[in-house]
Coordinates of C-alpha atoms in Angstrom, one line a residue:
M1 CA -109.6 99.7 -92.7
S2 CA -106.3 101.3 -92.1
I3 CA -103.0 99.7 -91.5
K4 CA -103.3 100.8 -87.8
A5 CA -106.6 99.6 -87.4
R6 CA -106.0 96.1 -88.7
Q7 CA -103.0 95.7 -86.6
V8 CA -105.1 96.7 -83.6
L9 CA -107.7 94.3 -84.6
G10 CA -105.6 91.7 -85.2
V11 CA -103.6 91.8 -82.0
T12 CA -106.9 92.1 -80.1
V13 CA -108.4 89.3 -81.6
L14 CA -105.3 87.1 -80.8
V15 CA -105.4 88.1 -77.0
G16 CA -109.0 87.6 -77.2
L17 CA -108.7 84.0 -78.4
V18 CA -105.9 83.3 -75.5
V19 CA -107.9 84.6 -73.0
A20 CA -111.2 82.6 -74.1
V21 CA -109.1 79.5 -73.9
L22 CA -107.7 80.0 -70.6
S23 CA -110.9 81.1 -69.3
A24 CA -112.6 77.8 -70.4
V25 CA -109.7 76.0 -68.8
H26 CA -110.1 77.8 -65.7
L27 CA -113.8 77.3 -65.4
A28 CA -113.3 73.6 -66.1
T29 CA -110.7 73.3 -63.4
L30 CA -113.2 75.3 -61.1
T31 CA -116.0 73.2 -61.8
R32 CA -114.3 69.9 -61.0
L33 CA -112.7 71.7 -57.7
S34 CA -116.0 73.0 -56.5
L35 CA -117.8 69.1 -57.1
Q36 CA -114.7 67.4 -55.4
E37 CA -115.1 70.1 -52.3
T38 CA -118.7 69.5 -51.9
D39 CA -118.3 65.6 -52.3
S40 CA -115.6 65.7 -49.4
R41 CA -117.9 67.7 -47.1
G42 CA -120.7 65.3 -47.9
E43 CA -118.3 62.4 -47.0
L44 CA -117.3 64.1 -43.6
L45 CA -120.9 64.5 -42.7
A46 CA -121.7 61.2 -43.6
N47 CA -118.8 60.0 -41.5
A48 CA -120.3 62.2 -38.4
I49 CA -123.4 60.3 -38.7
F50 CA -121.9 56.9 -39.0
Q51 CA -119.6 57.4 -36.0
R52 CA -122.6 58.8 -33.8
A53 CA -124.9 55.7 -35.2
R54 CA -122.0 53.2 -33.7
E55 CA -122.1 54.5 -30.6
V56 CA -126.1 54.3 -30.4
V57 CA -127.1 51.0 -32.2
P58 CA -124.9 48.3 -30.2
G59 CA -126.8 46.7 -27.4
T60 CA -130.2 48.3 -27.9
P61 CA -133.1 45.8 -28.8
D62 CA -134.6 48.3 -31.0
P63 CA -132.0 50.0 -33.2
Y64 CA -134.0 52.0 -35.3
G65 CA -135.9 53.5 -32.5
A66 CA -132.5 54.2 -30.9
L67 CA -131.4 56.3 -33.9
R68 CA -134.8 58.1 -34.0
N69 CA -134.7 59.1 -30.6
D70 CA -131.1 59.9 -30.2
P71 CA -130.5 63.6 -29.5
G72 CA -127.0 63.9 -30.5
L73 CA -127.8 62.2 -34.0
R74 CA -130.6 64.7 -34.4
S75 CA -128.3 67.5 -33.7
I76 CA -125.9 66.2 -36.2
L77 CA -128.6 66.0 -38.7
E78 CA -130.3 69.4 -38.2
S79 CA -127.0 71.2 -38.4
S80 CA -125.9 69.3 -41.9
I81 CA -126.2 72.6 -43.4
A82 CA -123.1 73.8 -41.8
Y83 CA -120.9 71.1 -43.1
S84 CA -121.4 72.8 -46.7
K85 CA -123.6 75.3 -47.9
N86 CA -124.5 73.0 -50.7
V87 CA -125.8 70.4 -48.5
T88 CA -129.9 70.2 -48.6
Y89 CA -130.4 67.5 -46.4
A90 CA -129.1 64.4 -44.6
A91 CA -130.7 61.1 -43.8
V92 CA -130.3 57.5 -42.4
V93 CA -132.7 55.1 -44.2
D94 CA -133.4 51.3 -43.9
P95 CA -132.3 48.9 -46.9
R96 CA -135.8 49.2 -48.3
G97 CA -135.2 53.1 -48.6
V98 CA -137.3 54.3 -45.7
A99 CA -136.2 57.5 -43.8
I100 CA -135.5 56.1 -40.2
V101 CA -134.3 59.7 -39.0
H102 CA -134.1 62.6 -41.6
S103 CA -132.9 66.4 -41.2
F104 CA -136.6 67.3 -41.6
P105 CA -138.5 65.2 -39.3
A106 CA -141.9 65.5 -41.4
L107 CA -140.0 63.1 -43.9
Q108 CA -139.3 60.5 -41.3
G109 CA -141.1 57.3 -42.3
R110 CA -141.2 58.0 -46.0
A111 CA -139.6 56.3 -48.7
L112 CA -136.7 58.5 -50.1
A113 CA -136.2 58.4 -54.1
E114 CA -132.7 57.8 -54.9
Q115 CA -130.6 60.2 -56.7
D116 CA -127.8 60.0 -58.9
P117 CA -124.3 59.8 -56.7
L118 CA -122.2 62.6 -56.8
H119 CA -119.1 60.5 -57.0
D120 CA -120.2 59.2 -60.5
L121 CA -120.8 62.7 -61.7
Q122 CA -117.0 63.5 -60.8
Q123 CA -115.6 60.7 -63.0
G124 CA -117.6 62.0 -66.1
N125 CA -116.3 64.6 -68.3
I126 CA -116.4 68.4 -67.9
I127 CA -119.5 68.9 -70.4
Q128 CA -121.6 66.6 -68.2
M129 CA -120.4 68.1 -65.2
L130 CA -121.5 71.8 -66.3
R131 CA -124.8 70.2 -67.8
A132 CA -125.4 68.9 -64.3
V133 CA -124.5 72.1 -62.7
Y134 CA -126.6 74.4 -64.8
T135 CA -129.7 71.9 -64.5
D136 CA -130.3 72.5 -60.8
R137 CA -130.3 69.1 -59.8
I138 CA -130.1 67.0 -56.7
F139 CA -127.1 64.7 -56.2
E140 CA -126.2 62.0 -53.0
V141 CA -123.3 61.3 -51.2
R142 CA -123.8 57.7 -49.9
Q143 CA -122.5 55.6 -47.3
R144 CA -123.6 52.0 -46.5
L145 CA -124.2 51.2 -42.7
L146 CA -122.7 47.5 -41.7
F147 CA -122.7 46.1 -38.3
G148 CA -121.2 43.0 -38.9
E149 CA -122.4 41.4 -41.8
R150 CA -125.8 42.6 -41.4
D151 CA -126.9 45.5 -43.9
F152 CA -128.2 47.8 -41.5
G153 CA -129.3 50.6 -44.3
S154 CA -127.0 53.7 -45.6
I155 CA -126.4 57.3 -44.9
R156 CA -127.6 59.5 -47.4
I157 CA -126.2 63.2 -47.8
G158 CA -128.3 65.3 -50.5
V159 CA -126.3 68.0 -52.2
S160 CA -127.7 70.7 -54.7
T161 CA -125.5 72.1 -57.6
L162 CA -127.4 75.6 -57.5
L163 CA -124.7 77.2 -55.0
V164 CA -122.0 75.5 -57.3
R165 CA -123.5 77.0 -60.1
N166 CA -123.4 80.7 -58.0
E167 CA -119.9 80.1 -57.3
L168 CA -119.1 79.6 -60.9
Q169 CA -120.9 82.6 -62.0
H170 CA -119.1 84.7 -59.8
A171 CA -115.7 83.3 -61.2
L172 CA -117.2 84.0 -65.0
R173 CA -117.8 87.5 -63.8
Q174 CA -114.3 87.7 -62.7
A175 CA -112.9 86.1 -65.6
A176 CA -114.9 88.5 -67.9
Q177 CA -113.4 91.5 -66.0
T178 CA -110.1 90.1 -66.0
A179 CA -110.4 89.5 -69.9
L180 CA -112.1 92.8 -70.7
G181 CA -108.8 94.3 -68.7
L182 CA -106.4 92.3 -70.9
M183 CA -108.5 93.2 -74.2
L184 CA -108.0 96.9 -73.2
L185 CA -104.3 96.6 -72.2
A186 CA -104.2 94.5 -75.6
M187 CA -105.7 97.6 -77.6
L188 CA -103.3 100.0 -75.8
V189 CA -100.4 97.8 -76.6
A190 CA -101.4 97.3 -80.2
T191 CA -101.6 101.1 -80.4
L192 CA -98.6 101.7 -79.2
L193 CA -96.8 99.3 -81.4
S194 CA -98.6 100.5 -84.5
Q195 CA -97.9 104.1 -83.4
W196 CA -93.9 102.9 -83.4
L197 CA -94.5 100.9 -86.6
L198 CA -96.1 103.6 -88.3
R199 CA -93.8 106.5 -87.1
P200 CA -92.3 107.4 -90.3
I201 CA -95.7 108.1 -92.1
H202 CA -96.9 109.9 -89.1
V203 CA -93.4 112.1 -89.4
I204 CA -93.9 112.5 -93.4
R205 CA -97.6 113.9 -92.7
A206 CA -96.3 116.2 -89.9
G207 CA -93.8 117.5 -92.2
L208 CA -96.3 118.2 -95.1
S209 CA -98.7 120.2 -92.4
R210 CA -95.5 122.5 -91.4
L211 CA -94.8 122.9 -95.1
G212 CA -98.5 123.6 -95.5
R213 CA -98.3 126.4 -92.9
G214 CA -95.3 127.7 -94.5
E215 CA -92.2 126.8 -92.3
A216 CA -89.1 126.9 -94.1
N217 CA -86.4 124.1 -94.6
V218 CA -88.5 121.4 -93.1
R219 CA -86.3 118.2 -92.5
L220 CA -87.8 114.7 -91.3
D221 CA -86.6 112.9 -88.7
L222 CA -86.9 109.3 -90.4
P223 CA -84.5 106.3 -89.4
A224 CA -81.7 106.0 -91.6
G225 CA -81.1 102.6 -93.8
D226 CA -84.5 101.5 -94.6
E227 CA -87.2 102.4 -97.0
F228 CA -88.2 105.6 -95.9
E229 CA -84.7 107.3 -96.1
E230 CA -84.9 108.0 -100.0
L231 CA -88.3 109.6 -99.6
G232 CA -87.1 111.8 -96.7
T233 CA -84.4 113.0 -98.9
S234 CA -86.6 113.8 -101.7
F235 CA -89.0 115.7 -99.2
E236 CA -86.0 118.0 -97.8
Q237 CA -85.2 118.8 -101.3
V238 CA -88.8 119.9 -102.0
S239 CA -88.8 121.9 -98.8
A240 CA -85.6 123.8 -99.8
Q241 CA -87.0 124.7 -103.2
L242 CA -90.2 126.0 -101.3
S243 CA -88.1 128.0 -98.7
A244 CA -86.1 129.7 -101.2
M245 CA -89.4 130.6 -103.2
R246 CA -91.0 131.9 -100.1
A247 CA -87.7 134.0 -99.3
K248 CA -88.6 136.4 -102.3
A249 CA -92.3 136.6 -101.1
P250 CA -92.4 136.1 -97.3
G251 CA -95.9 135.3 -96.1
H252 CA -97.5 135.2 -92.4
S253 CA -97.3 131.4 -91.7
E254 CA -94.7 132.0 -88.8
V255 CA -97.4 134.5 -87.3
E256 CA -100.0 131.3 -87.9
T257 CA -97.9 128.9 -86.0
V258 CA -97.4 130.9 -82.9
V259 CA -101.4 131.5 -82.7
E260 CA -102.1 128.0 -83.3
R261 CA -100.2 127.4 -79.9
L262 CA -101.9 129.7 -77.7
E263 CA -104.3 129.0 -75.0
D264 CA -106.7 131.7 -75.9
A265 CA -109.3 131.3 -78.7
V266 CA -108.5 133.1 -81.8
A267 CA -110.3 133.5 -85.1
V268 CA -110.1 135.9 -88.2
F269 CA -112.9 136.5 -90.3
N270 CA -112.9 138.5 -93.7
A271 CA -115.2 141.3 -94.6
S272 CA -117.9 138.8 -95.5
G273 CA -118.0 137.0 -92.1
E274 CA -116.1 134.2 -93.5
V275 CA -113.6 132.2 -91.4
L276 CA -110.1 132.8 -92.5
F277 CA -108.3 131.2 -89.7
A278 CA -109.3 129.6 -86.2
N279 CA -106.9 128.1 -84.0
P280 CA -107.4 124.5 -82.1
A281 CA -108.7 126.4 -78.9
M282 CA -111.3 128.2 -81.1
R283 CA -112.5 125.1 -83.0
G284 CA -112.8 123.2 -79.4
L285 CA -114.8 126.1 -78.2
L286 CA -116.8 126.8 -81.3
P287 CA -116.8 123.5 -83.3
Q288 CA -119.4 125.1 -85.6
L289 CA -116.8 127.1 -87.2
E290 CA -115.1 124.0 -88.5
Q291 CA -118.1 122.6 -90.1
S292 CA -119.3 125.8 -91.8
R293 CA -116.7 128.6 -92.7
A294 CA -119.0 131.6 -91.9
I295 CA -120.0 133.3 -88.7
D296 CA -124.0 132.6 -89.5
V297 CA -123.4 129.0 -88.3
L298 CA -123.9 130.2 -85.0
P299 CA -127.4 130.9 -83.6
R300 CA -128.9 134.4 -84.4
D301 CA -129.1 135.0 -80.7
H302 CA -125.6 134.1 -79.7
A303 CA -123.6 136.7 -78.2
V304 CA -120.5 135.8 -80.0
R305 CA -121.9 136.2 -83.5
A306 CA -123.6 139.5 -82.4
M307 CA -120.2 141.0 -81.6
V308 CA -118.7 139.6 -84.9
E309 CA -121.6 141.2 -86.9
Q310 CA -121.7 144.5 -85.2
T311 CA -117.7 144.6 -85.9
L312 CA -118.3 144.1 -89.3
S313 CA -121.1 146.6 -89.8
S314 CA -119.6 149.3 -87.5
K315 CA -116.0 148.5 -88.2
R316 CA -115.6 149.4 -84.2
A317 CA -114.1 147.1 -81.8
Q318 CA -116.6 145.4 -79.7
G319 CA -115.8 144.6 -75.7
P320 CA -114.1 143.4 -74.2
T321 CA -117.0 141.5 -72.2
T322 CA -117.7 138.7 -70.1
L323 CA -119.7 136.0 -71.1
R324 CA -120.3 132.1 -69.9
L325 CA -119.6 129.7 -72.7
A326 CA -119.3 125.8 -72.5
S327 CA -117.2 124.0 -74.9
G328 CA -119.4 124.0 -77.9
G329 CA -120.5 127.3 -77.7
L330 CA -123.4 126.8 -75.4
D331 CA -124.6 129.4 -72.8
T332 CA -124.0 128.2 -69.4
D333 CA -124.4 129.4 -65.8
D334 CA -121.1 127.4 -64.8
A335 CA -118.5 130.1 -63.1
Q336 CA -115.6 127.7 -64.7
S337 CA -117.0 128.8 -68.1
E338 CA -116.6 132.5 -67.7
R339 CA -114.8 134.0 -70.9
L340 CA -113.7 137.5 -71.7
V341 CA -114.7 138.0 -75.3
A342 CA -113.4 140.9 -77.5
A343 CA -113.9 141.4 -81.6
S344 CA -111.5 143.9 -83.4
P345 CA -111.4 145.3 -86.8
I346 CA -108.5 144.5 -89.0
E347 CA -107.1 147.3 -91.3
D348 CA -104.5 146.9 -94.3
T349 CA -101.4 149.1 -94.7
D350 CA -104.1 151.5 -96.4
R351 CA -106.1 151.7 -93.1
G352 CA -108.7 149.7 -95.1
F353 CA -111.1 147.5 -93.4
T354 CA -110.3 143.9 -94.3
G355 CA -112.0 141.8 -91.8
V356 CA -112.3 140.9 -87.8
M357 CA -110.1 139.2 -85.3
L358 CA -112.2 137.3 -82.4
M359 CA -110.7 136.4 -79.4
I360 CA -111.9 134.5 -76.5
R361 CA -110.0 134.1 -73.1
N362 CA -110.8 131.6 -70.5
L363 CA -111.3 133.6 -67.1
G364 CA -112.8 131.0 -64.7
Y365 CA -109.9 128.7 -65.5
L366 CA -107.1 131.6 -64.8
D367 CA -109.3 132.4 -61.7
Q368 CA -109.2 129.0 -60.5
V369 CA -105.4 128.7 -61.2
R370 CA -104.8 131.9 -59.3
S371 CA -107.0 130.6 -56.3
T372 CA -105.3 127.3 -56.2
L373 CA -101.7 129.0 -55.9
Q374 CA -102.7 131.4 -53.6
Y375 CA -104.5 128.6 -51.4
S376 CA -101.2 126.5 -51.5
R377 CA -99.0 129.6 -50.5
K378 CA -101.5 130.5 -47.6
L379 CA -101.2 126.5 -46.4
A380 CA -97.7 126.4 -46.7
S381 CA -97.2 129.8 -44.7
L382 CA -99.8 128.7 -42.3
G383 CA -97.9 125.2 -41.8
R384 CA -94.6 127.3 -41.0
L385 CA -96.6 129.5 -38.6
F386 CA -97.9 126.8 -36.5
A387 CA -94.9 124.7 -36.6
G388 CA -92.8 128.0 -35.3
V389 CA -95.7 128.7 -32.7
A390 CA -95.3 124.9 -31.4
H391 CA -91.8 125.4 -31.2
E392 CA -91.9 128.6 -29.4
V393 CA -94.3 127.0 -26.8
K394 CA -92.2 124.1 -26.2
N395 CA -89.6 126.2 -24.9
P396 CA -91.2 128.1 -22.0
L397 CA -92.8 124.6 -21.2
N398 CA -89.3 123.2 -20.6
A399 CA -88.5 126.1 -18.4
M400 CA -91.7 125.6 -16.3
T401 CA -90.9 121.9 -16.0
I402 CA -87.2 122.7 -14.6
H403 CA -88.5 125.1 -12.1
L404 CA -91.3 123.0 -11.1
E405 CA -89.0 120.4 -10.6
L406 CA -87.0 122.8 -8.2
L407 CA -89.9 124.1 -6.3
R408 CA -90.9 120.2 -5.7
N409 CA -87.4 119.6 -4.3
K410 CA -87.9 122.7 -2.0
L411 CA -91.1 121.7 -0.8
S412 CA -90.3 117.9 0.0
N413 CA -86.9 119.0 1.7
P414 CA -87.6 122.4 3.3
G415 CA -84.4 121.8 5.6
A416 CA -84.0 122.3 9.4
A417 CA -86.2 125.2 11.1
P418 CA -83.6 128.5 12.1
A419 CA -82.1 128.4 15.6
R420 CA -84.0 129.7 18.3
P421 CA -82.4 131.7 21.2
A422 CA -82.0 129.4 24.5
S423 CA -84.5 131.5 26.6
N424 CA -87.3 130.3 24.1
P425 CA -88.7 127.1 26.1
H426 CA -90.8 126.4 23.1
P427 CA -88.9 125.6 20.1
E428 CA -91.2 124.9 16.6
P429 CA -91.3 121.4 15.8
A430 CA -89.2 120.6 12.8
S431 CA -92.0 118.9 10.8
A432 CA -94.2 122.1 10.6
G433 CA -92.7 123.0 7.1
V434 CA -93.4 119.5 5.7
L435 CA -96.9 119.7 6.8
T436 CA -97.6 123.0 5.1
A437 CA -95.7 122.0 2.1
S438 CA -97.8 118.6 1.6
P439 CA -100.9 120.3 0.0
A440 CA -98.9 122.5 -2.2
L441 CA -97.1 119.3 -3.5
K442 CA -100.4 118.2 -4.8
H443 CA -100.9 121.2 -6.9
V444 CA -97.3 120.9 -8.2
D445 CA -98.1 117.4 -9.4
I446 CA -101.1 118.5 -11.3
I447 CA -99.4 121.3 -12.8
A448 CA -96.4 119.0 -13.7
T449 CA -99.0 116.7 -15.4
E450 CA -100.8 119.0 -17.5
I451 CA -97.4 120.5 -18.6
K452 CA -96.6 117.2 -19.7
R453 CA -99.7 116.6 -21.4
L454 CA -99.3 120.0 -23.0
D455 CA -95.6 119.1 -24.1
Q456 CA -96.8 115.8 -25.7
V457 CA -99.5 117.6 -27.5
M458 CA -97.3 120.4 -29.1
G459 CA -94.7 117.3 -30.0
D460 CA -97.5 115.3 -31.8
F461 CA -98.5 118.6 -33.7
L462 CA -94.9 119.0 -34.6
K463 CA -94.6 115.6 -35.9
F464 CA -97.9 116.2 -37.9
A465 CA -96.8 119.8 -39.7
R466 CA -93.5 118.5 -40.0
P467 CA -93.5 114.6 -40.8
G468 CA -89.9 114.8 -42.1
E469 CA -88.7 113.7 -45.4
V470 CA -90.1 110.3 -46.9
K471 CA -87.3 107.9 -47.7
L472 CA -88.3 105.4 -50.4
E473 CA -87.2 102.0 -50.6
P474 CA -88.8 98.5 -51.4
I475 CA -90.7 97.1 -48.7
D476 CA -92.0 93.4 -48.1
V477 CA -95.5 94.1 -46.8
G478 CA -95.9 90.4 -45.4
A479 CA -92.9 90.6 -43.4
L480 CA -93.7 94.2 -42.1
L481 CA -97.4 92.9 -40.8
E482 CA -95.6 89.8 -39.1
D483 CA -93.2 92.2 -37.2
I484 CA -96.2 94.3 -36.3
A485 CA -98.1 91.2 -35.3
R486 CA -95.1 90.3 -32.9
V487 CA -95.1 93.7 -31.4
I488 CA -98.6 94.1 -30.4
G489 CA -99.0 90.3 -29.6
P490 CA -98.7 90.8 -25.9
D491 CA -101.2 93.7 -25.8
A492 CA -103.4 91.8 -27.9
H493 CA -103.3 88.7 -25.7
R494 CA -104.0 90.8 -22.3
A495 CA -107.2 92.3 -24.2
G496 CA -108.1 88.8 -25.0
A497 CA -107.9 89.4 -28.8
T498 CA -106.3 87.1 -31.5
V499 CA -104.0 88.7 -34.0
L500 CA -103.9 87.1 -37.5
V501 CA -101.9 88.1 -40.6
E502 CA -102.8 86.8 -44.3
C503 CA -100.8 87.8 -47.2
V504 CA -101.5 86.4 -50.6
P505 CA -98.4 84.6 -51.9
G506 CA -96.3 86.7 -54.4
T507 CA -97.7 89.9 -53.2
P508 CA -94.8 92.4 -54.8
P509 CA -93.0 94.9 -52.5
I510 CA -94.5 98.5 -51.9
N511 CA -92.3 101.7 -52.6
G512 CA -92.3 103.4 -49.0
D513 CA -90.7 104.7 -46.0
Q514 CA -90.3 101.8 -43.5
G515 CA -90.5 103.8 -40.5
M516 CA -93.6 105.8 -41.5
L517 CA -95.5 102.8 -42.9
R518 CA -94.5 101.1 -39.7
Q519 CA -95.9 103.8 -37.6
A520 CA -99.2 104.2 -39.6
L521 CA -99.8 100.3 -39.5
M522 CA -98.9 99.9 -36.0
N523 CA -101.2 102.9 -34.9
L524 CA -104.2 101.0 -36.7
A525 CA -103.4 97.6 -35.3
I526 CA -103.2 99.2 -31.7
N527 CA -106.3 100.9 -32.3
A528 CA -108.1 97.6 -33.5
C529 CA -106.9 96.0 -29.8
Q530 CA -108.1 98.7 -28.1
A531 CA -111.7 98.4 -29.7
M532 CA -112.1 94.9 -28.4
P533 CA -112.3 95.1 -24.4
G534 CA -114.0 92.2 -24.4
G535 CA -111.6 90.2 -27.0
G536 CA -112.0 89.3 -30.9
T537 CA -110.0 89.1 -33.8
V538 CA -107.4 91.7 -35.3
S539 CA -106.6 90.8 -39.2
M540 CA -104.1 91.9 -41.3
S541 CA -103.9 91.0 -44.9
C542 CA -102.3 92.1 -48.0
R543 CA -102.7 91.4 -51.7
P544 CA -101.8 92.7 -55.2
L545 CA -104.2 94.9 -57.2
S546 CA -104.1 95.9 -60.8
G547 CA -103.2 99.4 -61.6
G548 CA -99.7 99.0 -59.8
R549 CA -100.9 99.0 -56.5
V550 CA -101.0 96.6 -53.3
E551 CA -103.9 96.5 -50.8
I552 CA -103.2 96.3 -47.2
V553 CA -106.2 95.6 -44.6
V554 CA -106.3 96.1 -40.9
E555 CA -109.6 94.7 -39.4
D556 CA -111.2 94.2 -36.1
T557 CA -114.4 92.5 -34.7
G558 CA -114.8 95.4 -32.1
Q559 CA -117.3 98.1 -31.3
G560 CA -116.9 100.0 -34.6
I561 CA -117.6 103.3 -35.1
R562 CA -120.9 105.3 -35.1
P563 CA -122.1 106.6 -38.7
E564 CA -121.8 110.1 -37.6
H565 CA -118.0 110.0 -36.8
L566 CA -117.0 108.0 -40.0
D567 CA -116.6 111.2 -41.7
R568 CA -114.2 113.0 -39.1
V569 CA -112.2 110.2 -37.9
F570 CA -109.0 111.4 -40.0
D571 CA -109.5 115.0 -38.8
L572 CA -106.6 116.1 -36.2
Y573 CA -107.5 116.3 -32.6
F574 CA -110.9 114.3 -33.1
T575 CA -111.2 111.4 -31.1
T576 CA -113.9 109.3 -29.1
K577 CA -111.4 107.9 -26.3
E578 CA -111.5 109.3 -23.1
K579 CA -107.8 110.0 -23.0
G580 CA -107.4 110.0 -27.0
S581 CA -105.1 112.9 -28.3
G582 CA -106.7 112.5 -31.9
I583 CA -103.3 112.7 -33.9
G584 CA -103.0 108.9 -34.6
L585 CA -105.5 108.6 -37.3
S586 CA -104.6 111.9 -38.6
M587 CA -100.8 110.8 -38.7
V588 CA -101.8 107.7 -40.7
Y589 CA -103.9 109.8 -43.1
R590 CA -100.9 112.2 -43.4
I591 CA -98.5 109.1 -44.1
V592 CA -100.6 107.4 -46.5
Q593 CA -100.9 110.8 -48.6
L594 CA -97.1 111.2 -48.5
H595 CA -96.8 107.8 -50.3
D596 CA -99.3 108.9 -52.8
G597 CA -101.9 106.2 -51.5
D598 CA -105.6 106.2 -50.3
I599 CA -107.4 105.0 -47.5
E600 CA -110.6 104.0 -46.9
V601 CA -112.6 103.0 -43.7
Q602 CA -115.5 101.0 -43.3
S603 CA -117.4 100.4 -39.9
T604 CA -120.7 98.7 -38.5
P605 CA -121.3 99.8 -34.8
G606 CA -121.1 96.4 -32.9
A607 CA -119.5 94.5 -35.7
G608 CA -116.1 96.0 -36.3
T609 CA -113.9 98.3 -38.2
R610 CA -112.0 97.7 -41.7
F611 CA -109.1 100.0 -42.8
R612 CA -108.0 99.7 -46.5
I613 CA -105.2 101.0 -47.7
L614 CA -103.8 101.2 -51.2
L615 CA -100.1 101.9 -51.7
P616 CA -98.0 101.9 -55.2
R617 CA -95.8 98.9 -55.9
A618 CA -92.2 99.3 -55.9

């Protein structure tokens, strides 16, 4: 085993042991807490039954009959599973253990077998607890019924450890995922550490490779003052001697170095079809050439082999022609694997045939890059065009608004009628102009309203097309959500909705633009309130995630979104509201993208909608 492998293995094993110990402690703590919670809920249910019994029994000639026929006690027993998901039954028994009243009426009047007390299990060690949990046993929470000095019976609450086991298994899965992540992280750290510690060896190996390729005066970048310094000095002396020897007889190593770095796949064959040279691109495309140093390693019907053999036999260039080749040299129908293949003869200084050079170029990748660049340029140009059009439209809209206001003033105050000659016995009433202008004012108001709406649409479009410069700074997510909750609180109260904010303590700040993120989250919160005309709950929460991200969730219990609309909620101008603009969620999506984040939406008609945003930490 190499030094690097041993180092990685040692660090990984150490981290694995630490994670295993911590997981065992976590499991023990979780088991004890789960049993304590189950016991507390059982005692809470027993106290509720006891209080009801104290109200029913005193003053009755038949206390057992009173308990059996009391509807309140029956309601408590039948809803006993609501106190805890681990409760299996609840009963009141007499001193002989016969059920007076039971959550299952069929068992009333029967003797109930006693189960071990759950309280005693909590006093044992963790091994006993785990054994009890994984054997699926029934335990009881008991409380005696004493009225004065009379032993009236007891209250017995049956609890099952099956659901406790399910919780532990869920916790174990999470612990296993965490352990796996830590192990992978440990392997990564150990690998990086080994790279740092073994760097001098890698430097020496790289220097030897450079010498083998024919580079001159190779020097090693080794740290001074350690054991490798003398080795580096000796290496440089050998490199200088080799360079002096090659100066007398220069080779072609410089050309090979350049070809090694080409994106195009290049290979050179001698006159017998043996591989003299193949750069990394060619070895990746045709790995068979690395296993066998001859062209006949490829199948007989392989197009590349046919071109090389034809060039060897005819001593004439073949191609260029297009083929579809995937990595590994396999034929494919994928357009991304389209290659330009050419085989050219190689001649020496006396024009004698010495071999064949094969060149393969990836056309599909070049076309994809070219198409992506063209598409990006078109999008940028289209964005500038739309922004210019929107700006030009707003100018005449402003002029129309001004002249409409002037027209409204003239129609509302037409002024006094022109003077009439004294001989005219019937002058025109002064109110005639107002009566004539009143219908026109209605049309003016309609035009003004539509111009205002169009101006708002253009303004929203300009905001979407030019969102502004993102000013990144650390943002406290919890404080931001609390601020939004205070702002939308009055609107939510009028809609009968409740706003809740729950952030995991210790959630790190995110890296973002305060104004943009506040606008996006405010939009989601307002939409949530509007989706609950009959009231409900708007929940906003945040928590840290692995991978350097923070999760923000805005959730409501409203009407939900229809399945056929889910794929379009972020489309510009798409809305299901009667007076919606279709800009809001598009702006939310745009803002999240500008922050290098992701947004997801989940919705069930009639049950509510959940927006999940992932943003990078500061």
